Tab-separated table of C-alpha atoms and ligand atoms in Angstrom:
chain	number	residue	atom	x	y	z
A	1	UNK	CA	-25.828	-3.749	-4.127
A	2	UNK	CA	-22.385	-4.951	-4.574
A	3	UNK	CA	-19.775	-2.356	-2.006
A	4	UNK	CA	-17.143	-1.005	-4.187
A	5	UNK	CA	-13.325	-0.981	-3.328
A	6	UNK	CA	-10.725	0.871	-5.127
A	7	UNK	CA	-7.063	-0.351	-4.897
A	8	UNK	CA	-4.120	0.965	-6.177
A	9	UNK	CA	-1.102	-0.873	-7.348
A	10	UNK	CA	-3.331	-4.358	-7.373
A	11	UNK	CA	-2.030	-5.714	-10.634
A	12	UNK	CA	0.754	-7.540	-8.673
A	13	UNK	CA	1.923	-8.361	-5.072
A	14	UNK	CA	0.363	-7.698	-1.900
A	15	UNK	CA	-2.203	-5.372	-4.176
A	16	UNK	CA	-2.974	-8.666	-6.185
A	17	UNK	CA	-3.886	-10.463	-3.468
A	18	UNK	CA	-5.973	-7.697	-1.446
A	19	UNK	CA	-7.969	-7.435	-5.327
A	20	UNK	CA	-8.898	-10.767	-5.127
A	21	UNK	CA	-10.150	-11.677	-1.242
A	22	UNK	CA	-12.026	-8.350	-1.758
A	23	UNK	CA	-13.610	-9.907	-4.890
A	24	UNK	CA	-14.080	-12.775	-2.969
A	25	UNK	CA	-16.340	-11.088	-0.270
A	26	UNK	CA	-18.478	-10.171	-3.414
A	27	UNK	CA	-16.675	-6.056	-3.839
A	28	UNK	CA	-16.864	-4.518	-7.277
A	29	UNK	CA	-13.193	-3.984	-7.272
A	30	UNK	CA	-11.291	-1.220	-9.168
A	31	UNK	CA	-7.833	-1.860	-9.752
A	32	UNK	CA	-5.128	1.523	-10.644
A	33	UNK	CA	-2.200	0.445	-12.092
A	34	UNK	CA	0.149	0.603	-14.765
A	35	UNK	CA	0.462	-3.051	-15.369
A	36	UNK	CA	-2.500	-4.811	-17.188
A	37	UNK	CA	-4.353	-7.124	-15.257
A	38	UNK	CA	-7.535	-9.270	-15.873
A	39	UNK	CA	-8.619	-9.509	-12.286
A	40	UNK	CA	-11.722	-7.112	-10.800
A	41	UNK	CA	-12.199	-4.175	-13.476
A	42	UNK	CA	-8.587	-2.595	-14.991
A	43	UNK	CA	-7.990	1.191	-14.750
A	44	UNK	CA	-4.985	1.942	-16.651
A	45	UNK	CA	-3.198	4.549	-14.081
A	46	UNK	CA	0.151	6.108	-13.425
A	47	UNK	CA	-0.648	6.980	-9.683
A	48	UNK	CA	1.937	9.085	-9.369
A	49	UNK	CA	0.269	11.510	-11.420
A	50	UNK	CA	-1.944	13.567	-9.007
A	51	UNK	CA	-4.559	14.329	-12.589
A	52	UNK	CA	-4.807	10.762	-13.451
A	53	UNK	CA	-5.877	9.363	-10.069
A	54	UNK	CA	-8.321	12.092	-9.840
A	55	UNK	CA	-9.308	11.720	-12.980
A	56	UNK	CA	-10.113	7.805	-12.624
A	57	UNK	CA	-11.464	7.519	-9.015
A	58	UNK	CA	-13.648	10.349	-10.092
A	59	UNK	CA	-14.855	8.244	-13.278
A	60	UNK	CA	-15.361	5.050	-11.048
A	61	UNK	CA	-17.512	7.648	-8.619
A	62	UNK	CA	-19.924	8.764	-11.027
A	63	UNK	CA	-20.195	5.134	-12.628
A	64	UNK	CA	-20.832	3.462	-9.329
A	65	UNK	CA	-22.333	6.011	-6.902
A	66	UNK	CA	-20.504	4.744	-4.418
A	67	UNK	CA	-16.892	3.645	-2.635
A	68	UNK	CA	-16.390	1.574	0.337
A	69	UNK	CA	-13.332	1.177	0.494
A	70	UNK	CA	-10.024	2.883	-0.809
A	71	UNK	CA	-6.477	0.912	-0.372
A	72	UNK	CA	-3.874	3.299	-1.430
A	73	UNK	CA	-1.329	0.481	-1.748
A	74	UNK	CA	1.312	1.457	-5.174
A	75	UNK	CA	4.590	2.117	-4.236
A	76	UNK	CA	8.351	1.362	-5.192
A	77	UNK	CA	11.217	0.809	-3.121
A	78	UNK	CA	14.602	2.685	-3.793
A	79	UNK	CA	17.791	1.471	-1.548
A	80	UNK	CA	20.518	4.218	-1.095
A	81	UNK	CA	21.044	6.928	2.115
A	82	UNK	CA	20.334	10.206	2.084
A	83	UNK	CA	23.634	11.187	0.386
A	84	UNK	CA	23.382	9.130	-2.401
A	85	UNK	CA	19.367	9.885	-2.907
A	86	UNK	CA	19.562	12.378	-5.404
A	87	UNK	CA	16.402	14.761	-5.422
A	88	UNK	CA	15.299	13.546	-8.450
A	89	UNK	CA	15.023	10.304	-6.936
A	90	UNK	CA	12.974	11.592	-3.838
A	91	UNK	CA	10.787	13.169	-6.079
A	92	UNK	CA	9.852	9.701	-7.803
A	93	UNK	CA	9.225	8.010	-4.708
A	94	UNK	CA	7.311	11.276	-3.054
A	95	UNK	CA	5.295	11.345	-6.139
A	96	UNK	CA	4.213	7.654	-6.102
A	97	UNK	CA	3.983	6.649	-2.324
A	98	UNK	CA	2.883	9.935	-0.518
A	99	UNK	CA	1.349	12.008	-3.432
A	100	UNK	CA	-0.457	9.121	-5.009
A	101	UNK	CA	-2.068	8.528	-2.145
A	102	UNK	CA	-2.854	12.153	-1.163
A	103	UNK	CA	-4.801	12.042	-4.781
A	104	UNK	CA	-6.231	8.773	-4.563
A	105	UNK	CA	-8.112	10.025	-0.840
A	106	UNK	CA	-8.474	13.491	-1.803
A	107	UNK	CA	-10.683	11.884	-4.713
A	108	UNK	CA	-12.372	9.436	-2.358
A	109	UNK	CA	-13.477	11.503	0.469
A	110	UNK	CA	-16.423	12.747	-1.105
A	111	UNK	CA	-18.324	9.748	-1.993
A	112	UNK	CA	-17.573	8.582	1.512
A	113	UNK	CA	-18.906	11.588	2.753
A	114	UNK	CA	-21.824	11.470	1.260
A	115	UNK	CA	-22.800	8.105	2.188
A	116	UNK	CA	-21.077	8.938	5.785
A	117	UNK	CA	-19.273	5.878	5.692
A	118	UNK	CA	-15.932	4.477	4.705
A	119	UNK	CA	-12.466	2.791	4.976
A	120	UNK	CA	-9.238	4.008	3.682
A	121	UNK	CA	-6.309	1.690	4.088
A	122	UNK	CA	-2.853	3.048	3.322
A	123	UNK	CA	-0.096	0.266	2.627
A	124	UNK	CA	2.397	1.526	4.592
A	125	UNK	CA	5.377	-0.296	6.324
A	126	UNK	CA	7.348	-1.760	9.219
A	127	UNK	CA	9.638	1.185	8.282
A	128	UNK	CA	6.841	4.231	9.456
A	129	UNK	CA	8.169	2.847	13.094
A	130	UNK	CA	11.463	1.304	12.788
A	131	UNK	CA	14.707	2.704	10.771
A	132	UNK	CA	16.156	0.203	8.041
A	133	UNK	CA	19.737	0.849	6.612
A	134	UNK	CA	20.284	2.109	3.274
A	135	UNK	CA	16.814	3.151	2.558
A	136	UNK	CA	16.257	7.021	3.528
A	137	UNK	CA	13.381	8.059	0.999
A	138	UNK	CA	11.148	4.747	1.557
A	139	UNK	CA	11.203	5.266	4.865
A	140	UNK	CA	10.222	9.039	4.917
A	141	UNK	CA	7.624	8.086	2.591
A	142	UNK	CA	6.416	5.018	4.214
A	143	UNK	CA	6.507	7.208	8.100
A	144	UNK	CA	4.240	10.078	5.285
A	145	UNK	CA	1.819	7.601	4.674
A	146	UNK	CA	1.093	6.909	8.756
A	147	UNK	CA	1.031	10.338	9.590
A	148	UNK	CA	-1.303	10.627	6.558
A	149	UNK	CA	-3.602	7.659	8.169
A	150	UNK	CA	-3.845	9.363	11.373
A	151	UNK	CA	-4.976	12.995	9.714
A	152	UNK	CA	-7.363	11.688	7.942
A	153	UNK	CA	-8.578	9.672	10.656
A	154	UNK	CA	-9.005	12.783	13.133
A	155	UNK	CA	-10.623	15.090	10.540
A	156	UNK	CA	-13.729	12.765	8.730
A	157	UNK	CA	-14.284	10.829	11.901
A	158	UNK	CA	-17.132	13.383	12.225
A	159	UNK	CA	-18.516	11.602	8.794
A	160	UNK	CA	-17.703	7.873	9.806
A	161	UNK	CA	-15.106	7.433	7.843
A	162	UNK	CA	-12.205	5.233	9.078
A	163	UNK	CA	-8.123	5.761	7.854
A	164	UNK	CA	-5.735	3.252	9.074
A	165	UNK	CA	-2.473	1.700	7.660
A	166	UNK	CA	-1.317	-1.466	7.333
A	167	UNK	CA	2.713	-2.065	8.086
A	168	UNK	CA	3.736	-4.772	6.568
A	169	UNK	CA	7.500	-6.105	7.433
A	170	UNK	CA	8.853	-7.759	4.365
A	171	UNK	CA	6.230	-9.751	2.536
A	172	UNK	CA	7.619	-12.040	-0.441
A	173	UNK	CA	6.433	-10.128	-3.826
A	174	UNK	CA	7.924	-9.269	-7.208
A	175	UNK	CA	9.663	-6.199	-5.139
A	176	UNK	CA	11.134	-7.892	-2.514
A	177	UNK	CA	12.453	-9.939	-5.376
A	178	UNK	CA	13.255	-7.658	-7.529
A	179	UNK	CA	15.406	-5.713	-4.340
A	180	UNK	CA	17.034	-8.912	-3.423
A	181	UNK	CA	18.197	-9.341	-7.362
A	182	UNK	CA	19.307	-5.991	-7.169
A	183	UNK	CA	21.104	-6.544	-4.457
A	184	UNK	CA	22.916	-9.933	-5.448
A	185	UNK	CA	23.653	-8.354	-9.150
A	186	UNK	CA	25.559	-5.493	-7.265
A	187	UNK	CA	27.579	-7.149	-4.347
A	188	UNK	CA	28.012	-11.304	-5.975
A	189	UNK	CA	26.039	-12.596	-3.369
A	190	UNK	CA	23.761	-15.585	-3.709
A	191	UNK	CA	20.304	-15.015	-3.971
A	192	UNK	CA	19.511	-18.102	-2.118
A	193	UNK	CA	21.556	-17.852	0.893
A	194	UNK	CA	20.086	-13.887	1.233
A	195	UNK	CA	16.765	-15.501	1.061
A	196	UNK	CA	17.525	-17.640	4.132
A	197	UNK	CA	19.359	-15.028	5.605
A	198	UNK	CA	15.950	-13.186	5.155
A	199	UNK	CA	14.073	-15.355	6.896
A	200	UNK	CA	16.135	-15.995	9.321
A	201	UNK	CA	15.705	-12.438	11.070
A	202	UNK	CA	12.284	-12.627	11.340
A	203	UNK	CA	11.126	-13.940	14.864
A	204	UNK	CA	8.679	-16.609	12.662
A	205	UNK	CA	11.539	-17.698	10.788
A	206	UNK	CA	9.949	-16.901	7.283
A	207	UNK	CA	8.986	-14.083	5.244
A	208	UNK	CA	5.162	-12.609	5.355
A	209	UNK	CA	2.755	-13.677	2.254
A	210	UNK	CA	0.484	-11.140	0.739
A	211	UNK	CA	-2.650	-13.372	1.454
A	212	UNK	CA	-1.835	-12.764	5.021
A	213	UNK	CA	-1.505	-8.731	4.126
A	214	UNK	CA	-4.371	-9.000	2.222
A	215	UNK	CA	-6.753	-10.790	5.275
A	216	UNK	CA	-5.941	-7.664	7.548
A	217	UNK	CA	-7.024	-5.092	4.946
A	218	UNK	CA	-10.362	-7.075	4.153
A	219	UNK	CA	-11.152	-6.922	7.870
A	220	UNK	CA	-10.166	-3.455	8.607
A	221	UNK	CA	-12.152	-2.683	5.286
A	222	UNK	CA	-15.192	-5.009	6.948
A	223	UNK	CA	-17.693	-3.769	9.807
A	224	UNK	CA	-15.590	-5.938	12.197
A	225	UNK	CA	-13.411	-3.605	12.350
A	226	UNK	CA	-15.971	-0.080	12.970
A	227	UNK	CA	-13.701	0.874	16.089
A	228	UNK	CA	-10.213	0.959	14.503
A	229	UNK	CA	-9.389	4.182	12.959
A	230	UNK	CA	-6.381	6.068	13.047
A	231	UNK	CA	-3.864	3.225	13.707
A	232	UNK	CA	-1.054	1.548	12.547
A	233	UNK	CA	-1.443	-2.255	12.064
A	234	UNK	CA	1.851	-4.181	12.207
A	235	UNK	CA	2.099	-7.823	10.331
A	236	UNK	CA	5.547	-8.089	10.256
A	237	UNK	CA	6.129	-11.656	12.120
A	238	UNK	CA	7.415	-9.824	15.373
A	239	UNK	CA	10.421	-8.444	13.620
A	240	UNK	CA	9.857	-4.728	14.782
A	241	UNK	CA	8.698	-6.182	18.617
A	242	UNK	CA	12.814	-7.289	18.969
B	1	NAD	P1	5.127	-5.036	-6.203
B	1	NAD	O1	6.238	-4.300	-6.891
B	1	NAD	O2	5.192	-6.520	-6.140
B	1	NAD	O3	3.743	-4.555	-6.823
B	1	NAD	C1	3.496	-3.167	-6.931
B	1	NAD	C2	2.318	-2.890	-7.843
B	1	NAD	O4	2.248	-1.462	-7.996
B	1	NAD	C3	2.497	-3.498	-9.237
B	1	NAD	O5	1.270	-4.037	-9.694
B	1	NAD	C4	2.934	-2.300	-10.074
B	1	NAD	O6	2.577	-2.411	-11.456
B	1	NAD	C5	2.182	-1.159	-9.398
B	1	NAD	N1	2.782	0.131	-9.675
B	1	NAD	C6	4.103	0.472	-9.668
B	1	NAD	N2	4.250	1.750	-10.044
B	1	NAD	C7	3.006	2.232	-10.291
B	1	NAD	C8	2.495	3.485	-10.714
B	1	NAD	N3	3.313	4.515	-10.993
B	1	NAD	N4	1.154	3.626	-10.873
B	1	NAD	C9	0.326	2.580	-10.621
B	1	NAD	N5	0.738	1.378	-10.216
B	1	NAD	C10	2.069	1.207	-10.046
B	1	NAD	O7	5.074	-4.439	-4.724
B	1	NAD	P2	4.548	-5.097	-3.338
B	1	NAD	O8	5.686	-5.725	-2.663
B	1	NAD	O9	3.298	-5.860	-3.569
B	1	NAD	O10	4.249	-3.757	-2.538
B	1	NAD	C11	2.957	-3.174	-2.472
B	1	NAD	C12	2.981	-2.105	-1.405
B	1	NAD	O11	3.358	-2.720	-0.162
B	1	NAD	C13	4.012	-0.999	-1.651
B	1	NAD	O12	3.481	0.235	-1.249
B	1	NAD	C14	5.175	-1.402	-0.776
B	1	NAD	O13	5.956	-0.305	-0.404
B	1	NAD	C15	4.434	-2.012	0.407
B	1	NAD	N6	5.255	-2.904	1.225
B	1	NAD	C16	5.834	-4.012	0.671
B	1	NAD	C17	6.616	-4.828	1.485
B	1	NAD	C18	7.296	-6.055	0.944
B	1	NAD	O14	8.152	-6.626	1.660
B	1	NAD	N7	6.971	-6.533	-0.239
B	1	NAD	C19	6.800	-4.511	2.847
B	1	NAD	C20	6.176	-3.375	3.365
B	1	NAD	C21	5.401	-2.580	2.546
């Protein structure tokens, strides 16, 4: 039988490419996410409504008896400091990158239970160890989501069941495009030269690729990885080890 994997957010992006290695190593793969896609089985979902995640990982549950492997990765950016983060704002981020993935485990946990096995894999970021300027609600959600990994981890250890995050630095997707666009639109600058610029302050000299994202989720989703549980996995090209 097939393991199952459930992935948020995997219509684009790093979630795209973590929906298709999984499919690769032969997962049933669900995919949550307001944007349509025709790769692994579509589950039209808003995960930043608590209901609807609970109502769709519980659907996949009783269809498939079964979940491997949960990778709460949706989640939006939003640049501004604290005093310009208004609370309605906070409350859209909260609601997508900390409460969808409270709903999306809370949902999970007892399928893995009951088989006494099981990975969770929050998407977290560089940003859960390192400040960034100019982003004050990402980064309390992002730091959410490893505190999140590590709670989990310590309380269903007892039923085998492994929580770890991934922390990504920047990774070239449609968000870090769409930011940089952002950015350019509002200061003149030229996307090009903020690309390089980019690069240029990561130790590799380039930005990450979500294939690369995606390898370190299939293995901490895999067996290889039965030991890890309860940490934070950086893949950010050395920029947080300066
Ligand atoms: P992306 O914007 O390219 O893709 C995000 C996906 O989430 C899309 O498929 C989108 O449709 C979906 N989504 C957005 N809102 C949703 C909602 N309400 N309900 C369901 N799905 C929703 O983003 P990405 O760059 O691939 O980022 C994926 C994750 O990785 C995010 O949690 C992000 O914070 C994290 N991350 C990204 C980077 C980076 O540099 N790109 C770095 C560190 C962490």
């Amino acid at each position: 039988m097939n393991k199952v994997a459930v992935v948020t957010g995997g219509s684009k992006g790093i979630g795209l490419a973590i929906v298709q290695t999984l499919l690769a190593q032969d997962y049933q793969v669900y995919n949550l996410d307001i944007t349509p896609s025709d790769v692994g089985f579509f589950v039209p979902c808003d995960v930043s409504q608590v209901a609807e995640v609970t109502h769709a990982i519980e659907a996949i549950a009783i269809k498939t008896s079964r979940i491997d492997c949960l990778v709460s990765n949706a989640g939006v950016h939003f640049s501004a400091t604290i005093e310009n983060t208004s609370e309605h704002e906070l409350d859209r981020i909260f609601s997508l990158n900390v409460k969808g993935a409270y709903a999306a485990i809370k949902a999970t946990l007892p399928s893995m239970k009951a088989q006494k096995n099981g990975s969770i894999i929050l998407i977290s970021s560089d940003q859960a160890l390192i400040a960034k300027r100019n982003s004050f609600a990402y980064n309390l959600s992002k730091a959410a989501l490893a505190s999140i990994a590590k709670t989990t981890a310590l309380d269903y250890a007892q039923f085998n069941i492994r929580a770890n995050a991934v922390c990504p630095g920047t990774i070239e997707t449609p968000l870090y495009h769409a930011a940089i666009d952002n950015y350019c639109a509002k200061s003149g600058a030229n996307k090009q030269q903020i690309h390089q610029e980019e690069a240029a302050l990561q130790p590799l000299g380039r930005l990450g690729q979500p294939q690369e994202v995606a390898n370190l989720v299939a293995f901490l989703a895999s067996d290889a990885a039965s030991f890890i549980t309860g940490s934070l996995q950086v893949i950010d090209g050395g920029y947080t080890a300066q």
